[in-house]
mmCIF file with all atom_site columns, C-alpha atoms in Angstrom:
data_model
loop_
_atom_site.group_PDB
_atom_site.id
_atom_site.type_symbol
_atom_site.label_atom_id
_atom_site.label_alt_id
_atom_site.label_comp_id
_atom_site.label_asym_id
_atom_site.label_entity_id
_atom_site.label_seq_id
_atom_site.pdbx_PDB_ins_code
_atom_site.Cartn_x
_atom_site.Cartn_y
_atom_site.Cartn_z
_atom_site.occupancy
_atom_site.B_iso_or_equiv
_atom_site.pdbx_formal_charge
_atom_site.auth_seq_id
_atom_site.auth_comp_id
_atom_site.auth_asym_id
_atom_site.auth_atom_id
_atom_site.pdbx_PDB_model_num
ATOM 1   C CA . MET A 1 1   ? -4.394  16.261 20.012 1.00 40.00 ? 1   MET A CA 1
ATOM 2   C CA . ARG A 1 2   ? -5.092  12.873 21.548 1.00 48.00 ? 2   ARG A CA 1
ATOM 3   C CA . ASP A 1 3   ? -2.552  12.281 24.307 1.00 46.00 ? 3   ASP A CA 1
ATOM 4   C CA . LEU A 1 4   ? -2.996  9.002  26.137 1.00 44.00 ? 4   LEU A CA 1
ATOM 5   C CA . THR A 1 5   ? 0.546   8.764  27.471 1.00 49.00 ? 5   THR A CA 1
ATOM 6   C CA . GLY A 1 6   ? 1.345   12.331 28.489 1.00 53.00 ? 6   GLY A CA 1
ATOM 7   C CA . ALA A 1 7   ? 4.181   12.282 25.973 1.00 54.00 ? 7   ALA A CA 1
ATOM 8   C CA . ALA A 1 8   ? 2.676   14.900 23.682 1.00 54.00 ? 8   ALA A CA 1
ATOM 9   C CA . SER A 1 9   ? 2.808   17.519 26.415 1.00 58.00 ? 9   SER A CA 1
ATOM 10  C CA . ARG A 1 10  ? 6.598   17.050 26.521 1.00 79.00 ? 10  ARG A CA 1
ATOM 11  C CA . LEU A 1 11  ? 7.260   17.065 22.782 1.00 89.00 ? 11  LEU A CA 1
ATOM 12  C CA . PRO A 1 12  ? 10.286  19.042 21.611 1.00 93.00 ? 12  PRO A CA 1
ATOM 13  C CA . GLU A 1 13  ? 9.923   21.795 19.065 1.00 95.00 ? 13  GLU A CA 1
ATOM 14  C CA . PRO A 1 14  ? 9.836   20.470 15.490 1.00 97.00 ? 14  PRO A CA 1
ATOM 15  C CA . VAL A 1 15  ? 13.033  21.042 13.542 1.00 97.00 ? 15  VAL A CA 1
ATOM 16  C CA . GLN A 1 16  ? 11.181  21.695 10.298 1.00 96.00 ? 16  GLN A CA 1
ATOM 17  C CA . ARG A 1 17  ? 7.675   22.320 9.014  1.00 96.00 ? 17  ARG A CA 1
ATOM 18  C CA . VAL A 1 18  ? 6.370   21.921 5.482  1.00 97.00 ? 18  VAL A CA 1
ATOM 19  C CA . GLU A 1 19  ? 2.863   22.609 4.189  1.00 97.00 ? 19  GLU A CA 1
ATOM 20  C CA . VAL A 1 20  ? 1.858   21.435 0.725  1.00 97.00 ? 20  VAL A CA 1
ATOM 21  C CA . THR A 1 21  ? -1.384  21.935 -1.183 1.00 96.00 ? 21  THR A CA 1
ATOM 22  C CA . LEU A 1 22  ? -2.427  18.755 -2.999 1.00 96.00 ? 22  LEU A CA 1
ATOM 23  C CA . ASP A 1 23  ? -4.985  18.984 -5.789 1.00 94.00 ? 23  ASP A CA 1
ATOM 24  C CA . GLY A 1 24  ? -6.679  15.614 -5.787 1.00 93.00 ? 24  GLY A CA 1
ATOM 25  C CA . ALA A 1 25  ? -5.703  11.969 -5.483 1.00 94.00 ? 25  ALA A CA 1
ATOM 26  C CA . GLU A 1 26  ? -3.036  11.922 -8.207 1.00 95.00 ? 26  GLU A CA 1
ATOM 27  C CA . ALA A 1 27  ? -1.229  14.896 -6.691 1.00 95.00 ? 27  ALA A CA 1
ATOM 28  C CA . THR A 1 28  ? -1.457  13.312 -3.238 1.00 96.00 ? 28  THR A CA 1
ATOM 29  C CA . GLN A 1 29  ? 0.059   10.064 -4.453 1.00 96.00 ? 29  GLN A CA 1
ATOM 30  C CA . ALA A 1 30  ? 2.753   11.819 -6.471 1.00 97.00 ? 30  ALA A CA 1
ATOM 31  C CA . TRP A 1 31  ? 3.824   13.919 -3.487 1.00 97.00 ? 31  TRP A CA 1
ATOM 32  C CA . ALA A 1 32  ? 3.769   10.854 -1.217 1.00 97.00 ? 32  ALA A CA 1
ATOM 33  C CA . ALA A 1 33  ? 6.051   9.046  -3.666 1.00 97.00 ? 33  ALA A CA 1
ATOM 34  C CA . GLU A 1 34  ? 8.392   12.028 -3.596 1.00 97.00 ? 34  GLU A CA 1
ATOM 35  C CA . LEU A 1 35  ? 8.398   11.942 0.204  1.00 98.00 ? 35  LEU A CA 1
ATOM 36  C CA . ALA A 1 36  ? 9.215   8.230  0.025  1.00 97.00 ? 36  ALA A CA 1
ATOM 37  C CA . SER A 1 37  ? 12.453  9.100  -1.773 1.00 96.00 ? 37  SER A CA 1
ATOM 38  C CA . VAL A 1 38  ? 13.843  10.664 1.420  1.00 97.00 ? 38  VAL A CA 1
ATOM 39  C CA . LEU A 1 39  ? 12.635  7.900  3.747  1.00 97.00 ? 39  LEU A CA 1
ATOM 40  C CA . ARG A 1 40  ? 14.750  5.002  4.937  1.00 97.00 ? 40  ARG A CA 1
ATOM 41  C CA . ALA A 1 41  ? 14.478  1.979  7.187  1.00 97.00 ? 41  ALA A CA 1
ATOM 42  C CA . GLY A 1 42  ? 13.735  3.013  10.763 1.00 96.00 ? 42  GLY A CA 1
ATOM 43  C CA . ASP A 1 43  ? 11.667  6.077  9.888  1.00 97.00 ? 43  ASP A CA 1
ATOM 44  C CA . VAL A 1 44  ? 8.352   6.522  11.715 1.00 97.00 ? 44  VAL A CA 1
ATOM 45  C CA . LEU A 1 45  ? 5.537   8.595  10.243 1.00 97.00 ? 45  LEU A CA 1
ATOM 46  C CA . ILE A 1 46  ? 2.484   9.521  12.333 1.00 97.00 ? 46  ILE A CA 1
ATOM 47  C CA . LEU A 1 47  ? -0.477  10.124 10.006 1.00 96.00 ? 47  LEU A CA 1
ATOM 48  C CA . THR A 1 48  ? -3.647  12.016 10.930 1.00 95.00 ? 48  THR A CA 1
ATOM 49  C CA . GLY A 1 49  ? -6.683  13.040 8.883  1.00 91.00 ? 49  GLY A CA 1
ATOM 50  C CA . GLU A 1 50  ? -10.439 12.817 9.127  1.00 89.00 ? 50  GLU A CA 1
ATOM 51  C CA . LEU A 1 51  ? -12.383 10.273 7.085  1.00 83.00 ? 51  LEU A CA 1
ATOM 52  C CA . GLY A 1 52  ? -11.954 11.173 3.426  1.00 84.00 ? 52  GLY A CA 1
ATOM 53  C CA . ALA A 1 53  ? -8.845  13.286 3.972  1.00 90.00 ? 53  ALA A CA 1
ATOM 54  C CA . GLY A 1 54  ? -6.760  10.938 1.853  1.00 92.00 ? 54  GLY A CA 1
ATOM 55  C CA . LYS A 1 55  ? -4.839  8.741  4.312  1.00 93.00 ? 55  LYS A CA 1
ATOM 56  C CA . THR A 1 56  ? -5.204  5.607  2.209  1.00 90.00 ? 56  THR A CA 1
ATOM 57  C CA . THR A 1 57  ? -4.464  7.506  -1.011 1.00 93.00 ? 57  THR A CA 1
ATOM 58  C CA . PHE A 1 58  ? -1.353  8.997  0.585  1.00 96.00 ? 58  PHE A CA 1
ATOM 59  C CA . THR A 1 59  ? -0.121  5.634  1.891  1.00 95.00 ? 59  THR A CA 1
ATOM 60  C CA . GLN A 1 60  ? -0.648  4.020  -1.514 1.00 95.00 ? 60  GLN A CA 1
ATOM 61  C CA . GLY A 1 61  ? 1.547   6.706  -3.068 1.00 96.00 ? 61  GLY A CA 1
ATOM 62  C CA . LEU A 1 62  ? 4.132   6.229  -0.336 1.00 97.00 ? 62  LEU A CA 1
ATOM 63  C CA . GLY A 1 63  ? 4.145   2.487  -0.964 1.00 96.00 ? 63  GLY A CA 1
ATOM 64  C CA . ALA A 1 64  ? 4.607   3.027  -4.693 1.00 96.00 ? 64  ALA A CA 1
ATOM 65  C CA . GLY A 1 65  ? 7.524   5.338  -4.013 1.00 97.00 ? 65  GLY A CA 1
ATOM 66  C CA . LEU A 1 66  ? 9.105   2.824  -1.660 1.00 97.00 ? 66  LEU A CA 1
ATOM 67  C CA . GLY A 1 67  ? 8.608   0.016  -4.163 1.00 96.00 ? 67  GLY A CA 1
ATOM 68  C CA . VAL A 1 68  ? 6.561   -2.301 -1.960 1.00 95.00 ? 68  VAL A CA 1
ATOM 69  C CA . ARG A 1 69  ? 3.940   -4.847 -2.974 1.00 89.00 ? 69  ARG A CA 1
ATOM 70  C CA . GLU A 1 70  ? 0.667   -3.303 -4.163 1.00 86.00 ? 70  GLU A CA 1
ATOM 71  C CA . GLY A 1 71  ? -2.684  -3.710 -2.434 1.00 83.00 ? 71  GLY A CA 1
ATOM 72  C CA . ILE A 1 72  ? -2.517  -1.083 0.315  1.00 86.00 ? 72  ILE A CA 1
ATOM 73  C CA . ILE A 1 73  ? -5.865  -0.565 2.056  1.00 78.00 ? 73  ILE A CA 1
ATOM 74  C CA . SER A 1 74  ? -6.761  0.749  5.487  1.00 73.00 ? 74  SER A CA 1
ATOM 75  C CA . PRO A 1 75  ? -5.611  -1.643 8.260  1.00 62.00 ? 75  PRO A CA 1
ATOM 76  C CA . THR A 1 76  ? -8.538  -0.673 10.513 1.00 62.00 ? 76  THR A CA 1
ATOM 77  C CA . PHE A 1 77  ? -9.705  -4.188 11.318 1.00 55.00 ? 77  PHE A CA 1
ATOM 78  C CA . VAL A 1 78  ? -6.351  -5.987 11.390 1.00 56.00 ? 78  VAL A CA 1
ATOM 79  C CA . LEU A 1 79  ? -4.548  -3.066 13.128 1.00 75.00 ? 79  LEU A CA 1
ATOM 80  C CA . SER A 1 80  ? -1.358  -3.537 11.136 1.00 78.00 ? 80  SER A CA 1
ATOM 81  C CA . ARG A 1 81  ? -0.221  -4.796 7.756  1.00 83.00 ? 81  ARG A CA 1
ATOM 82  C CA . ILE A 1 82  ? 3.268   -5.434 6.422  1.00 88.00 ? 82  ILE A CA 1
ATOM 83  C CA . HIS A 1 83  ? 3.814   -4.605 2.743  1.00 91.00 ? 83  HIS A CA 1
ATOM 84  C CA . PRO A 1 84  ? 7.096   -6.243 1.731  1.00 93.00 ? 84  PRO A CA 1
ATOM 85  C CA . ALA A 1 85  ? 9.614   -4.485 -0.460 1.00 94.00 ? 85  ALA A CA 1
ATOM 86  C CA . LEU A 1 86  ? 9.933   -5.822 -4.002 1.00 93.00 ? 86  LEU A CA 1
ATOM 87  C CA . GLY A 1 87  ? 13.544  -4.671 -4.221 1.00 89.00 ? 87  GLY A CA 1
ATOM 88  C CA . ASP A 1 88  ? 16.315  -3.674 -1.840 1.00 91.00 ? 88  ASP A CA 1
ATOM 89  C CA . GLY A 1 89  ? 14.367  -0.955 -0.013 1.00 92.00 ? 89  GLY A CA 1
ATOM 90  C CA . PRO A 1 90  ? 12.581  -1.158 3.322  1.00 96.00 ? 90  PRO A CA 1
ATOM 91  C CA . ASP A 1 91  ? 9.226   -2.817 3.916  1.00 95.00 ? 91  ASP A CA 1
ATOM 92  C CA . LEU A 1 92  ? 6.219   -0.621 4.678  1.00 96.00 ? 92  LEU A CA 1
ATOM 93  C CA . VAL A 1 93  ? 4.400   -1.304 7.943  1.00 94.00 ? 93  VAL A CA 1
ATOM 94  C CA . HIS A 1 94  ? 0.951   0.323  7.987  1.00 93.00 ? 94  HIS A CA 1
ATOM 95  C CA . VAL A 1 95  ? -0.781  0.619  11.370 1.00 91.00 ? 95  VAL A CA 1
ATOM 96  C CA . ASP A 1 96  ? -4.169  1.937  12.489 1.00 88.00 ? 96  ASP A CA 1
ATOM 97  C CA . ALA A 1 97  ? -3.945  2.966  16.154 1.00 86.00 ? 97  ALA A CA 1
ATOM 98  C CA . TYR A 1 98  ? -7.455  4.426  16.401 1.00 83.00 ? 98  TYR A CA 1
ATOM 99  C CA . ARG A 1 99  ? -8.781  1.643  18.630 1.00 76.00 ? 99  ARG A CA 1
ATOM 100 C CA . LEU A 1 100 ? -5.685  1.405  20.806 1.00 75.00 ? 100 LEU A CA 1
ATOM 101 C CA . GLY A 1 101 ? -5.791  2.842  24.303 1.00 70.00 ? 101 GLY A CA 1
ATOM 102 C CA . SER A 1 102 ? -2.113  3.182  25.172 1.00 73.00 ? 102 SER A CA 1
ATOM 103 C CA . ALA A 1 103 ? 1.423   3.110  23.849 1.00 77.00 ? 103 ALA A CA 1
ATOM 104 C CA . GLY A 1 104 ? 1.717   -0.297 25.502 1.00 75.00 ? 104 GLY A CA 1
ATOM 105 C CA . GLU A 1 105 ? -1.046  -1.667 23.296 1.00 79.00 ? 105 GLU A CA 1
ATOM 106 C CA . LEU A 1 106 ? 0.796   -0.283 20.278 1.00 74.00 ? 106 LEU A CA 1
ATOM 107 C CA . MET A 1 107 ? 3.970   -2.062 21.338 1.00 72.00 ? 107 MET A CA 1
ATOM 108 C CA . ASP A 1 108 ? 1.971   -5.266 21.835 1.00 72.00 ? 108 ASP A CA 1
ATOM 109 C CA . LEU A 1 109 ? 1.677   -5.396 18.050 1.00 82.00 ? 109 LEU A CA 1
ATOM 110 C CA . ASP A 1 110 ? 5.417   -6.285 18.052 1.00 78.00 ? 110 ASP A CA 1
ATOM 111 C CA . LEU A 1 111 ? 6.255   -3.251 15.946 1.00 83.00 ? 111 LEU A CA 1
ATOM 112 C CA . ASP A 1 112 ? 9.596   -3.012 17.702 1.00 84.00 ? 112 ASP A CA 1
ATOM 113 C CA . ALA A 1 113 ? 10.560  -6.178 15.823 1.00 86.00 ? 113 ALA A CA 1
ATOM 114 C CA . THR A 1 114 ? 10.100  -4.481 12.439 1.00 90.00 ? 114 THR A CA 1
ATOM 115 C CA . VAL A 1 115 ? 10.673  -0.774 13.033 1.00 90.00 ? 115 VAL A CA 1
ATOM 116 C CA . ASP A 1 116 ? 14.439  -0.832 12.403 1.00 93.00 ? 116 ASP A CA 1
ATOM 117 C CA . ARG A 1 117 ? 14.102  -2.421 8.965  1.00 93.00 ? 117 ARG A CA 1
ATOM 118 C CA . SER A 1 118 ? 10.864  -0.789 7.815  1.00 96.00 ? 118 SER A CA 1
ATOM 119 C CA . VAL A 1 119 ? 9.178   2.521  7.205  1.00 97.00 ? 119 VAL A CA 1
ATOM 120 C CA . THR A 1 120 ? 6.343   2.536  9.735  1.00 95.00 ? 120 THR A CA 1
ATOM 121 C CA . VAL A 1 121 ? 3.191   4.597  9.127  1.00 96.00 ? 121 VAL A CA 1
ATOM 122 C CA . VAL A 1 122 ? 0.871   4.868  12.136 1.00 93.00 ? 122 VAL A CA 1
ATOM 123 C CA . GLU A 1 123 ? -2.560  6.345  11.504 1.00 91.00 ? 123 GLU A CA 1
ATOM 124 C CA . TRP A 1 124 ? -4.063  8.029  14.592 1.00 90.00 ? 124 TRP A CA 1
ATOM 125 C CA . GLY A 1 125 ? -0.744  7.632  16.381 1.00 90.00 ? 125 GLY A CA 1
ATOM 126 C CA . ARG A 1 126 ? -0.387  11.030 18.053 1.00 91.00 ? 126 ARG A CA 1
ATOM 127 C CA . GLY A 1 127 ? 0.436   10.611 21.717 1.00 89.00 ? 127 GLY A CA 1
ATOM 128 C CA . LEU A 1 128 ? 1.264   6.943  21.111 1.00 89.00 ? 128 LEU A CA 1
ATOM 129 C CA . ALA A 1 129 ? 3.667   6.334  18.249 1.00 92.00 ? 129 ALA A CA 1
ATOM 130 C CA . GLU A 1 130 ? 6.296   8.834  19.386 1.00 94.00 ? 130 GLU A CA 1
ATOM 131 C CA . THR A 1 131 ? 7.426   6.077  21.750 1.00 92.00 ? 131 THR A CA 1
ATOM 132 C CA . LEU A 1 132 ? 7.933   3.784  18.757 1.00 91.00 ? 132 LEU A CA 1
ATOM 133 C CA . ALA A 1 133 ? 10.510  6.295  17.505 1.00 94.00 ? 133 ALA A CA 1
ATOM 134 C CA . GLY A 1 134 ? 12.271  6.189  20.895 1.00 93.00 ? 134 GLY A CA 1
ATOM 135 C CA . PHE A 1 135 ? 10.751  9.278  22.517 1.00 95.00 ? 135 PHE A CA 1
ATOM 136 C CA . PRO A 1 136 ? 11.243  10.382 25.264 1.00 93.00 ? 136 PRO A CA 1
ATOM 137 C CA . ASP A 1 137 ? 14.147  8.132  26.320 1.00 93.00 ? 137 ASP A CA 1
ATOM 138 C CA . ASP A 1 138 ? 16.336  8.375  23.210 1.00 95.00 ? 138 ASP A CA 1
ATOM 139 C CA . PRO A 1 139 ? 17.816  11.846 22.589 1.00 93.00 ? 139 PRO A CA 1
ATOM 140 C CA . ALA A 1 140 ? 18.080  10.931 18.902 1.00 95.00 ? 140 ALA A CA 1
ATOM 141 C CA . ALA A 1 141 ? 14.374  10.035 18.654 1.00 96.00 ? 141 ALA A CA 1
ATOM 142 C CA . SER A 1 142 ? 13.089  11.293 15.309 1.00 97.00 ? 142 SER A CA 1
ATOM 143 C CA . TRP A 1 143 ? 9.773   11.042 13.505 1.00 98.00 ? 143 TRP A CA 1
ATOM 144 C CA . LEU A 1 144 ? 7.468   12.813 11.089 1.00 98.00 ? 144 LEU A CA 1
ATOM 145 C CA . ASP A 1 145 ? 3.996   14.028 12.044 1.00 98.00 ? 145 ASP A CA 1
ATOM 146 C CA . LEU A 1 146 ? 1.851   14.411 8.934  1.00 98.00 ? 146 LEU A CA 1
ATOM 147 C CA . GLU A 1 147 ? -1.712  15.697 8.889  1.00 97.00 ? 147 GLU A CA 1
ATOM 148 C CA . LEU A 1 148 ? -3.972  15.713 5.850  1.00 96.00 ? 148 LEU A CA 1
ATOM 149 C CA . VAL A 1 149 ? -6.664  18.397 5.954  1.00 94.00 ? 149 VAL A CA 1
ATOM 150 C CA . ARG A 1 150 ? -9.518  18.498 3.477  1.00 87.00 ? 150 ARG A CA 1
ATOM 151 C CA . ALA A 1 151 ? -10.391 21.901 2.067  1.00 78.00 ? 151 ALA A CA 1
ATOM 152 C CA . THR A 1 152 ? -14.058 21.113 2.771  1.00 68.00 ? 152 THR A CA 1
ATOM 153 C CA . GLY A 1 153 ? -13.462 19.277 6.035  1.00 54.00 ? 153 GLY A CA 1
ATOM 154 C CA . SER A 1 154 ? -13.724 20.363 9.639  1.00 47.00 ? 154 SER A CA 1
ATOM 155 C CA . GLY A 1 155 ? -10.179 19.475 10.605 1.00 47.00 ? 155 GLY A CA 1
ATOM 156 C CA . GLU A 1 156 ? -7.497  22.016 11.428 1.00 50.00 ? 156 GLU A CA 1
ATOM 157 C CA . PRO A 1 157 ? -3.778  21.267 11.176 1.00 51.00 ? 157 PRO A CA 1
ATOM 158 C CA . GLY A 1 158 ? -2.502  20.125 14.540 1.00 51.00 ? 158 GLY A CA 1
ATOM 159 C CA . GLY A 1 159 ? -6.017  19.779 15.896 1.00 46.00 ? 159 GLY A CA 1
ATOM 160 C CA . ALA A 1 160 ? -7.583  16.981 17.854 1.00 39.00 ? 160 ALA A CA 1
ATOM 161 C CA . GLY A 1 161 ? -7.667  14.609 14.915 1.00 41.00 ? 161 GLY A CA 1
ATOM 162 C CA . VAL A 1 162 ? -11.096 13.313 15.908 1.00 38.00 ? 162 VAL A CA 1
ATOM 163 C CA . ARG A 1 163 ? -12.387 10.880 13.366 1.00 36.00 ? 163 ARG A CA 1
ATOM 164 C CA . ALA A 1 164 ? -15.223 12.332 11.304 1.00 37.00 ? 164 ALA A CA 1
ATOM 165 C CA . ASP A 1 165 ? -17.230 9.107  11.264 1.00 37.00 ? 165 ASP A CA 1
ATOM 166 C CA . ALA A 1 166 ? -17.039 8.876  15.047 1.00 34.00 ? 166 ALA A CA 1
ATOM 167 C CA . GLU A 1 167 ? -18.172 12.487 15.454 1.00 34.00 ? 167 GLU A CA 1
ATOM 168 C CA . ALA A 1 168 ? -21.172 11.877 13.224 1.00 34.00 ? 168 ALA A CA 1
ATOM 169 C CA . GLY A 1 169 ? -22.063 8.577  14.840 1.00 36.00 ? 169 GLY A CA 1
ATOM 170 C CA . THR A 1 170 ? -21.718 6.834  11.472 1.00 32.00 ? 170 THR A CA 1
ATOM 171 C CA . ILE A 1 171 ? -20.844 3.153  11.494 1.00 33.00 ? 171 ILE A CA 1
ATOM 172 C CA . ILE A 1 172 ? -18.251 2.459  8.839  1.00 33.00 ? 172 ILE A CA 1
ATOM 173 C CA . THR A 1 173 ? -17.972 -1.191 7.797  1.00 32.00 ? 173 THR A CA 1
ATOM 174 C CA . ASP A 1 174 ? -15.804 -0.945 4.672  1.00 34.00 ? 174 ASP A CA 1
ATOM 175 C CA . PHE A 1 175 ? -12.572 1.022  4.811  1.00 38.00 ? 175 PHE A CA 1
ATOM 176 C CA . SER A 1 176 ? -11.153 -0.358 1.560  1.00 40.00 ? 176 SER A CA 1
ATOM 177 C CA . ASP A 1 177 ? -12.033 2.948  -0.128 1.00 42.00 ? 177 ASP A CA 1
ATOM 178 C CA . GLU A 1 178 ? -11.986 5.270  2.852  1.00 51.00 ? 178 GLU A CA 1
ATOM 179 C CA . ASP A 1 179 ? -11.094 8.259  0.693  1.00 50.00 ? 179 ASP A CA 1
ATOM 180 C CA . GLY A 1 180 ? -14.360 7.749  -1.180 1.00 47.00 ? 180 GLY A CA 1
ATOM 181 C CA . THR A 1 181 ? -15.880 10.534 -3.241 1.00 47.00 ? 181 THR A CA 1
ATOM 182 C CA . GLY A 1 182 ? -13.509 13.082 -1.694 1.00 55.00 ? 182 GLY A CA 1
ATOM 183 C CA . ALA A 1 183 ? -10.524 11.564 -3.492 1.00 64.00 ? 183 ALA A CA 1
ATOM 184 C CA . ASP A 1 184 ? -10.211 14.434 -5.953 1.00 77.00 ? 184 ASP A CA 1
ATOM 185 C CA . GLU A 1 185 ? -10.714 17.247 -3.464 1.00 86.00 ? 185 GLU A CA 1
ATOM 186 C CA . VAL A 1 186 ? -8.000  19.747 -2.698 1.00 91.00 ? 186 VAL A CA 1
ATOM 187 C CA . ARG A 1 187 ? -6.281  19.005 0.603  1.00 94.00 ? 187 ARG A CA 1
ATOM 188 C CA . ALA A 1 188 ? -3.298  20.278 2.539  1.00 95.00 ? 188 ALA A CA 1
ATOM 189 C CA . ALA A 1 189 ? -0.494  18.153 3.920  1.00 97.00 ? 189 ALA A CA 1
ATOM 190 C CA . VAL A 1 190 ? 1.152   19.629 7.016  1.00 97.00 ? 190 VAL A CA 1
ATOM 191 C CA . VAL A 1 191 ? 4.384   17.874 7.978  1.00 97.00 ? 191 VAL A CA 1
ATOM 192 C CA . LEU A 1 192 ? 6.370   18.423 11.154 1.00 97.00 ? 192 LEU A CA 1
ATOM 193 C CA . GLY A 1 193 ? 9.810   16.865 11.455 1.00 98.00 ? 193 GLY A CA 1
ATOM 194 C CA . TYR A 1 194 ? 11.083  16.032 14.937 1.00 97.00 ? 194 TYR A CA 1
ATOM 195 C CA . GLY A 1 195 ? 14.568  15.067 16.023 1.00 97.00 ? 195 GLY A CA 1
ATOM 196 C CA . PRO A 1 196 ? 18.060  15.121 14.524 1.00 97.00 ? 196 PRO A CA 1
ATOM 197 C CA . ARG A 1 197 ? 17.123  12.810 11.639 1.00 97.00 ? 197 ARG A CA 1
ATOM 198 C CA . TRP A 1 198 ? 15.004  15.608 10.180 1.00 97.00 ? 198 TRP A CA 1
ATOM 199 C CA . SER A 1 199 ? 17.174  18.579 11.055 1.00 95.00 ? 199 SER A CA 1
ATOM 200 C CA . GLY A 1 200 ? 19.378  17.970 8.061  1.00 86.00 ? 200 GLY A CA 1
ATOM 201 C CA . THR A 1 201 ? 17.012  16.235 5.655  1.00 92.00 ? 201 THR A CA 1
ATOM 202 C CA . ARG A 1 202 ? 14.946  18.431 3.377  1.00 92.00 ? 202 ARG A CA 1
ATOM 203 C CA . LEU A 1 203 ? 11.315  17.423 3.009  1.00 94.00 ? 203 LEU A CA 1
ATOM 204 C CA . PRO A 1 204 ? 9.675   17.808 -0.416 1.00 93.00 ? 204 PRO A CA 1
ATOM 205 C CA . SER A 1 205 ? 7.503   20.899 -0.713 1.00 84.00 ? 205 SER A CA 1
#
């Protein structure tokens, strides 16, 4: 687990854990849409998964479930994108924290200005985005940690979350289809809920 702030070493025990097997892109998006039904403005979701694990596919399904404007792609080069709600629900803020070096750099994106009225998804946010949820200062700090693990990948749930393209030394220039040919692979989604918000809210399984 990447831990640039020291916060991860002080994390509380999760209040719930759900593991779901997802058979391909359609199942991933359908489950993400179901998860969206229990989300509300102010929720923070930390998303981890190696290249091809389905992060973009998952976020597209989440956006569909939330009813936000279409066109969700990886925010790698712009760091964050806001997808406005088409109805009365919350906006979706989609962040890629892979290139950020500290929680301070994450906050420099002015996410605190949108977090209360949006669902915020932070890719590669372990050790950083917990602070966005209020940890460790707020005793009510709550967030979801979600890891997507490919059946054929090298990742392990709760592992370091090291990006597969970085490990291989591959230079990726187009993240618009980062799920690529692995879109229809079987993957597992491992979700940990932290804080009082998730102690009484059942996650879809």
